[in-house]
PDB file of C-alpha atoms in Angstrom:
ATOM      1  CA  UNK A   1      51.345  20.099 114.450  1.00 91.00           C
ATOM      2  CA  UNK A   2      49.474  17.465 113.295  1.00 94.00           C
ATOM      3  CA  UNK A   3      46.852  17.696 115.677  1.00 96.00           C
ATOM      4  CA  UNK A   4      46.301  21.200 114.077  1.00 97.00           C
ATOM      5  CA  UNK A   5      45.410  19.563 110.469  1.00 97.00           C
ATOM      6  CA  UNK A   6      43.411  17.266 111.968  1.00 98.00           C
ATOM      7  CA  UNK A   7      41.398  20.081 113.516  1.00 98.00           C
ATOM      8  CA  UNK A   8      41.584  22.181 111.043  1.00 98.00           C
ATOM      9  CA  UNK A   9      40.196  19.352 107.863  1.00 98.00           C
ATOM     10  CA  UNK A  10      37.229  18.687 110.579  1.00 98.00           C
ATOM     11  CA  UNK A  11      36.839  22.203 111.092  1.00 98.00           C
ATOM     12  CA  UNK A  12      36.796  22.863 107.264  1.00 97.00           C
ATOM     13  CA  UNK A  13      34.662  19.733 106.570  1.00 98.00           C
ATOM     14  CA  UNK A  14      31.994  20.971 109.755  1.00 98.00           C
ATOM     15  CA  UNK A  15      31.456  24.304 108.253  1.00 97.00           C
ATOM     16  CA  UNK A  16      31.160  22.804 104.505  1.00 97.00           C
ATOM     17  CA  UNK A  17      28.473  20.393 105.721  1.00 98.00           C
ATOM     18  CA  UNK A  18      26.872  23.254 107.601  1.00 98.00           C
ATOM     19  CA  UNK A  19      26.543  25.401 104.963  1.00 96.00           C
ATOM     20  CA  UNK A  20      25.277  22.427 102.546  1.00 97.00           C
ATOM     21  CA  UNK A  21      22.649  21.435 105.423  1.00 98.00           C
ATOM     22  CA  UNK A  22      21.354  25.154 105.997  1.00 97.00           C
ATOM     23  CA  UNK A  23      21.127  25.212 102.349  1.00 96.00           C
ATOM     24  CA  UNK A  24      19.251  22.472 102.095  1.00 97.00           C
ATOM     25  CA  UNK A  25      16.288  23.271 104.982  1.00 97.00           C
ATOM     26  CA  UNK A  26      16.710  27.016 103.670  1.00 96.00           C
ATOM     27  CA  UNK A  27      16.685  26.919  99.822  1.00 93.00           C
ATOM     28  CA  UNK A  28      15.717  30.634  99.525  1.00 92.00           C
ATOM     29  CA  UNK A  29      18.482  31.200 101.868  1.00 94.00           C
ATOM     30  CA  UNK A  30      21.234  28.630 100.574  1.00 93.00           C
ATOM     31  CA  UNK A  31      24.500  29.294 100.841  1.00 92.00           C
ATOM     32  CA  UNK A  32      25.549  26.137  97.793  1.00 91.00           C
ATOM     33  CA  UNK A  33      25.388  27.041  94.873  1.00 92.00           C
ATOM     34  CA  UNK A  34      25.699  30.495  95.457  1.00 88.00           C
ATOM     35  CA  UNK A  35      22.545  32.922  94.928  1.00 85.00           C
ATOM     36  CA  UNK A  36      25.065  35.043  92.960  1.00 85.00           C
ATOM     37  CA  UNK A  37      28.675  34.754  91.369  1.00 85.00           C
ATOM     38  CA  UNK A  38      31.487  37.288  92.450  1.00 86.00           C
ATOM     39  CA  UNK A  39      34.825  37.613  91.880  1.00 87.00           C
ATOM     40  CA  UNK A  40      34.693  36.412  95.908  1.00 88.00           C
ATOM     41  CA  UNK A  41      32.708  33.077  95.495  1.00 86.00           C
ATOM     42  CA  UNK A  42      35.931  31.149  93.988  1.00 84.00           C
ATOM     43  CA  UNK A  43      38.048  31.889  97.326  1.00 88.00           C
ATOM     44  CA  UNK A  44      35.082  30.802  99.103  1.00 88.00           C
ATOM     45  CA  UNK A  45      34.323  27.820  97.017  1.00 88.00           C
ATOM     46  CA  UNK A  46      38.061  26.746  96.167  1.00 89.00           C
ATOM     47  CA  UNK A  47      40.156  27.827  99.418  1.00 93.00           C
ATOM     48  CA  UNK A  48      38.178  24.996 101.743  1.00 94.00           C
ATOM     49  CA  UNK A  49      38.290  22.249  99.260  1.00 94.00           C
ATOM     50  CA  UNK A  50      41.759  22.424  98.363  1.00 94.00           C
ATOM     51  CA  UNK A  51      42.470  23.354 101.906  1.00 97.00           C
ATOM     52  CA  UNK A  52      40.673  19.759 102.848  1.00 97.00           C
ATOM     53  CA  UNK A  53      42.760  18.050 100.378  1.00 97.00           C
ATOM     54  CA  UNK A  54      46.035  19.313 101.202  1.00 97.00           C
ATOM     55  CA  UNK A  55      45.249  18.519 104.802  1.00 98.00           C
ATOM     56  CA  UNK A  56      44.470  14.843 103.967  1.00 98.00           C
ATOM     57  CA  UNK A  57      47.779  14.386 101.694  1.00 98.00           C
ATOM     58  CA  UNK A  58      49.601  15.648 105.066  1.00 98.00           C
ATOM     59  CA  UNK A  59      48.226  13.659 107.463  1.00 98.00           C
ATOM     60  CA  UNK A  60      48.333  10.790 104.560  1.00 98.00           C
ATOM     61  CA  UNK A  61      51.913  11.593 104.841  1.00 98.00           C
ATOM     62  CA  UNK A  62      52.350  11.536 108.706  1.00 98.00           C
ATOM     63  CA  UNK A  63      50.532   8.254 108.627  1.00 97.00           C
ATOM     64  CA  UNK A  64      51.590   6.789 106.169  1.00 98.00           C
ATOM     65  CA  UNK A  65      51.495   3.200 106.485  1.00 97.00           C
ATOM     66  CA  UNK A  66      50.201   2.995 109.936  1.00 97.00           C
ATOM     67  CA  UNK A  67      47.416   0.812 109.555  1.00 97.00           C
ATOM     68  CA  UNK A  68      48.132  -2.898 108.139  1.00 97.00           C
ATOM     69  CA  UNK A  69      46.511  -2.441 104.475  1.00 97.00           C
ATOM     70  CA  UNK A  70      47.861  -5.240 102.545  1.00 98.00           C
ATOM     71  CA  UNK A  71      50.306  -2.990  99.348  1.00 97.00           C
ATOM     72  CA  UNK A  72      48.405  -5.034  96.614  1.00 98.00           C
ATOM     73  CA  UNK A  73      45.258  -3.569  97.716  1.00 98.00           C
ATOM     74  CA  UNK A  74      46.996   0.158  98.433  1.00 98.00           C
ATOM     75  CA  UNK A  75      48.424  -0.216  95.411  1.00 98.00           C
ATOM     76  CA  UNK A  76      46.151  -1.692  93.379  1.00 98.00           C
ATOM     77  CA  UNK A  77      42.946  -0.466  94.620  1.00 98.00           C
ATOM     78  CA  UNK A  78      43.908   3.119  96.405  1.00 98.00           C
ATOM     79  CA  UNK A  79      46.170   4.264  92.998  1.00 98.00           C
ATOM     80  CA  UNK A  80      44.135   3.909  90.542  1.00 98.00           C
ATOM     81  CA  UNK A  81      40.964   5.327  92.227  1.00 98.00           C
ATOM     82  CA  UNK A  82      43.480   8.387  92.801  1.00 98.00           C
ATOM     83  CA  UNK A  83      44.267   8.368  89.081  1.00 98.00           C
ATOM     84  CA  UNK A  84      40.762   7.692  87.737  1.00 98.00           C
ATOM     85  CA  UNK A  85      38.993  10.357  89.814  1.00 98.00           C
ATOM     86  CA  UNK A  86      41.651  12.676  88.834  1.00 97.00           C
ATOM     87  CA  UNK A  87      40.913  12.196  84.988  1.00 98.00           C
ATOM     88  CA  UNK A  88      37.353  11.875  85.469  1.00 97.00           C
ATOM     89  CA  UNK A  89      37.066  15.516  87.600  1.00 95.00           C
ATOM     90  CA  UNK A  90      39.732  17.469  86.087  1.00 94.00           C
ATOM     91  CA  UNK A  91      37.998  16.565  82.273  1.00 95.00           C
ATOM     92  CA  UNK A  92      34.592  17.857  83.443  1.00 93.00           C
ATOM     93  CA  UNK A  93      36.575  20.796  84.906  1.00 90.00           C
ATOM     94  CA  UNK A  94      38.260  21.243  81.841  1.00 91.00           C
ATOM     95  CA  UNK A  95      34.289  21.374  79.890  1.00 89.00           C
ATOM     96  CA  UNK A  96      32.618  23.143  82.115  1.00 83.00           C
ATOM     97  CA  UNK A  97      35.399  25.640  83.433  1.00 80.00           C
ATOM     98  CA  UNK A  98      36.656  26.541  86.786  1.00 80.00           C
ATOM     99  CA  UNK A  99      33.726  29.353  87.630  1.00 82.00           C
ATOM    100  CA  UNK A 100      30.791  26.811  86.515  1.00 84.00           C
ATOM    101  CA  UNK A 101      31.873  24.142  88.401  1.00 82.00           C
ATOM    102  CA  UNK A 102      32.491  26.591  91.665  1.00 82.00           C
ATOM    103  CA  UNK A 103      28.632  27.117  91.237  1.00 80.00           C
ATOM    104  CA  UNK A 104      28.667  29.924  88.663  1.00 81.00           C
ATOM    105  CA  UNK A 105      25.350  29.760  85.973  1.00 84.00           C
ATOM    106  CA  UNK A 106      26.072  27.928  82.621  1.00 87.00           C
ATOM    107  CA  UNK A 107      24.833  24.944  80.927  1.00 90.00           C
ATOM    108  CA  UNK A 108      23.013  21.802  81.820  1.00 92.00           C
ATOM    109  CA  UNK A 109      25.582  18.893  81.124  1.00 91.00           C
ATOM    110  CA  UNK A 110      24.195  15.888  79.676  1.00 94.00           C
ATOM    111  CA  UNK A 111      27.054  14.286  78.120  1.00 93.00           C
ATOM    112  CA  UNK A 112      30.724  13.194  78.899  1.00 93.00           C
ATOM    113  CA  UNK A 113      30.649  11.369  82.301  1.00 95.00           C
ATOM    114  CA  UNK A 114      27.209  13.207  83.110  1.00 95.00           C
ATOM    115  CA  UNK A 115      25.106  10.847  81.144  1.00 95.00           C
ATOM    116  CA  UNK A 116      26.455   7.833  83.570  1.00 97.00           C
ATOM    117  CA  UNK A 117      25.697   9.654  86.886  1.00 97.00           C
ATOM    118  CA  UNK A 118      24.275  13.446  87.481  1.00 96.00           C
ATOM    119  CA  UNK A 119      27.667  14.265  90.284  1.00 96.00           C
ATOM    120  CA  UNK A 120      30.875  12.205  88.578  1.00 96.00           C
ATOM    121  CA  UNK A 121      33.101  15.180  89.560  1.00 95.00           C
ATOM    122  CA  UNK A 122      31.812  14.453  93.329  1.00 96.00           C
ATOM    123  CA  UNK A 123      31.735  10.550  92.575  1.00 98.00           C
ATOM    124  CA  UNK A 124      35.540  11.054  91.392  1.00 98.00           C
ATOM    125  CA  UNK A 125      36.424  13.366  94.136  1.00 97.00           C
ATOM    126  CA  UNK A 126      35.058  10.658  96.643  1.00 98.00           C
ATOM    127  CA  UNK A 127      37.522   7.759  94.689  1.00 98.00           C
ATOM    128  CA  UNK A 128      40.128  10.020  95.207  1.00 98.00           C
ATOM    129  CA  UNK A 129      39.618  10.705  99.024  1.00 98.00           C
ATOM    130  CA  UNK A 130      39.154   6.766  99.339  1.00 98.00           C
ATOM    131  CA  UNK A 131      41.594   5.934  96.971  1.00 98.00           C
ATOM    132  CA  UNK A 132      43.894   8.148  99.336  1.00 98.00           C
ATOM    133  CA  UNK A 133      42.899   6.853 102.483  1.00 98.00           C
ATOM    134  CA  UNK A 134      43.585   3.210 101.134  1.00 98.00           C
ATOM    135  CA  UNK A 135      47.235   4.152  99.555  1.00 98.00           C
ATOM    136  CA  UNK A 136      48.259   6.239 103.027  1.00 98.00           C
ATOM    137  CA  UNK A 137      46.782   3.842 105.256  1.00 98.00           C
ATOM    138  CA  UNK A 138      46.926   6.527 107.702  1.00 98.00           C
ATOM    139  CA  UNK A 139      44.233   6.654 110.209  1.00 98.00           C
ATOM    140  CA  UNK A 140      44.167  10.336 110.530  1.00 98.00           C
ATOM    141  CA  UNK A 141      43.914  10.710 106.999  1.00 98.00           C
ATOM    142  CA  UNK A 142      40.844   7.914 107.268  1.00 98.00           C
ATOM    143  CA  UNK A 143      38.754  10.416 109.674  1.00 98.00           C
ATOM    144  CA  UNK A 144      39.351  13.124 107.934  1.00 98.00           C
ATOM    145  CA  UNK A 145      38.377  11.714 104.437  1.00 98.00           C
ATOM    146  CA  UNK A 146      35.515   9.999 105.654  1.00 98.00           C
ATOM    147  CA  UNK A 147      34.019  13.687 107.179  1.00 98.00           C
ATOM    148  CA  UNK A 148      34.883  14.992 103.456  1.00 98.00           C
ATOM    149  CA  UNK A 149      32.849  12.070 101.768  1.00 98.00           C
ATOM    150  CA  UNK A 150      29.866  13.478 104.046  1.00 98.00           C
ATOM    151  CA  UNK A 151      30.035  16.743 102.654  1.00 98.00           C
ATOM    152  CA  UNK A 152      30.663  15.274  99.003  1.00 98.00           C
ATOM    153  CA  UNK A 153      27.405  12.620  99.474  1.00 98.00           C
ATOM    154  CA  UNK A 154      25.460  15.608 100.999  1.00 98.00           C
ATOM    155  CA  UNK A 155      26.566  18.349  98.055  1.00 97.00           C
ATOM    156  CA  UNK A 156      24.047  17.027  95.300  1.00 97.00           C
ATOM    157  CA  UNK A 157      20.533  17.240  97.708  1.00 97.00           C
ATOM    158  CA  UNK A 158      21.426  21.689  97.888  1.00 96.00           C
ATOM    159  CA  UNK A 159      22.649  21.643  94.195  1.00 94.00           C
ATOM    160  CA  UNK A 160      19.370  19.934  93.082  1.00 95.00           C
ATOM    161  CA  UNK A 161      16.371  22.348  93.753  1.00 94.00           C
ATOM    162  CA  UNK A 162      18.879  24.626  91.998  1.00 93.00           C
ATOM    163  CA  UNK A 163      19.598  22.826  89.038  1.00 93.00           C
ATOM    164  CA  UNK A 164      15.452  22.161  88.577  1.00 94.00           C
ATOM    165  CA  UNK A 165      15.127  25.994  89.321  1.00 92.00           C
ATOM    166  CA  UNK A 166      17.889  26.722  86.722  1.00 91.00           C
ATOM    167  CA  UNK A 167      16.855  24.389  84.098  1.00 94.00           C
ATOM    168  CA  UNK A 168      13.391  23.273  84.657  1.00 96.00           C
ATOM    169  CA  UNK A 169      11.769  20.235  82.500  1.00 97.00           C
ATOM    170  CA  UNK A 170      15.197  19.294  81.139  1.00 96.00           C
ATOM    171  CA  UNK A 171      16.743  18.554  84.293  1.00 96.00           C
ATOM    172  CA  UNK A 172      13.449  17.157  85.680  1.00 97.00           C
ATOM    173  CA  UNK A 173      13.259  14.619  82.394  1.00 97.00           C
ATOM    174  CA  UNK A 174      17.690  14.069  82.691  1.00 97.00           C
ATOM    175  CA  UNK A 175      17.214  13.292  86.349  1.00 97.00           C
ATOM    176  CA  UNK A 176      14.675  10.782  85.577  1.00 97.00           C
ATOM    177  CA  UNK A 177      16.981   8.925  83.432  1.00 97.00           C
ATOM    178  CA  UNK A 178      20.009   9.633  85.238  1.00 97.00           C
ATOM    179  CA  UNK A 179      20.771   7.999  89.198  1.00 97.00           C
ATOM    180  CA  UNK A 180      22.326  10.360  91.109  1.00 96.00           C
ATOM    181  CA  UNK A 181      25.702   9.158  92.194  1.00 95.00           C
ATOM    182  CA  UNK A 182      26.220   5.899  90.073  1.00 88.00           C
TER     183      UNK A 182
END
């Protein structure tokens, strides 16, 4: 069974990166962010990434403990990256909404954790996987993160052309002001 979730948070993380890659070399063509919003893009957005994440608290679960990570450092390093990069992303969730952040048109944010880095929710998403992989100290769960900090490094270089297509000399003079990761 576990050999299943191991496939299947590869397989999800593969086809994520894929799709960020094509969209990438293929901007007219991109897959992320979505040319258009439906009431299908949230399965298609939402489905793999909580499918990744469920698969990594499993085989987090399965493994727990299985490498020798001193507890002070799962404890006090892997926790509170989990709890940090939960407040961070779930408060710029909570401004922007669930259908802008799954790629739907809105507003250019500027402000809340956006004026310290231009992708804190992926930022916080990747102290959460790590933070994870740390407290679990399950090598499955390592592999597996690690392929989802890929896609979440990669995610920013497809939204990009589409944020400066969206929002033109404002995001052009933010991103000059603004690193983007930290």
């Amino acid at each position: 069974m576990q050999g299943f979730f191991i496939i299947l948070g590869l397989g999800v993380a593969a086809m994520t990166l894929a799709a960020i890659l094509w969209s990438i070399v293929f901007p007219d063509r991109r897959i992320w962010p979505p040319k258009r919003y439906t009431t299908l893009t949230p399965f298609l957005v939402w489905a793999p990434t909580f499918t990744l994440f469920a698969v990594l608290i499993l085989l987090g679960i399965w493994g727990w403990t299985d490498l020798a990570i001193p507890s002070w450092l799962r404890f006090g390093v892997g926790l509170p990256l989990i709890l940090i990069g939960n407040v961070v992303v779930w408060m710029e969730v909570s401004y922007f909404g669930v259908p802008q952040t799954g790629g739907a048109k809105g507003n250019l944010r500027t402000e809340g954790m956006y004026r310290y880095s231009r992708n804190p929710q992926y930022m916080a998403d990747i102290g959460i996987v790590c933070g994870w992989m740390i407290l679990s100290a399950a090598p499955w769960a390592m592999v597996v993160g690690l392929a989802g900090i890929v896609v979440l490094i990669a995610a920013p270089f497809s939204e990009e052309p589409w944020l400066k297509d969206q929002y033109g000399t404002a995001f052009e003079d933010y991103s000059t002001r603004v690193r983007r990761f930290l």
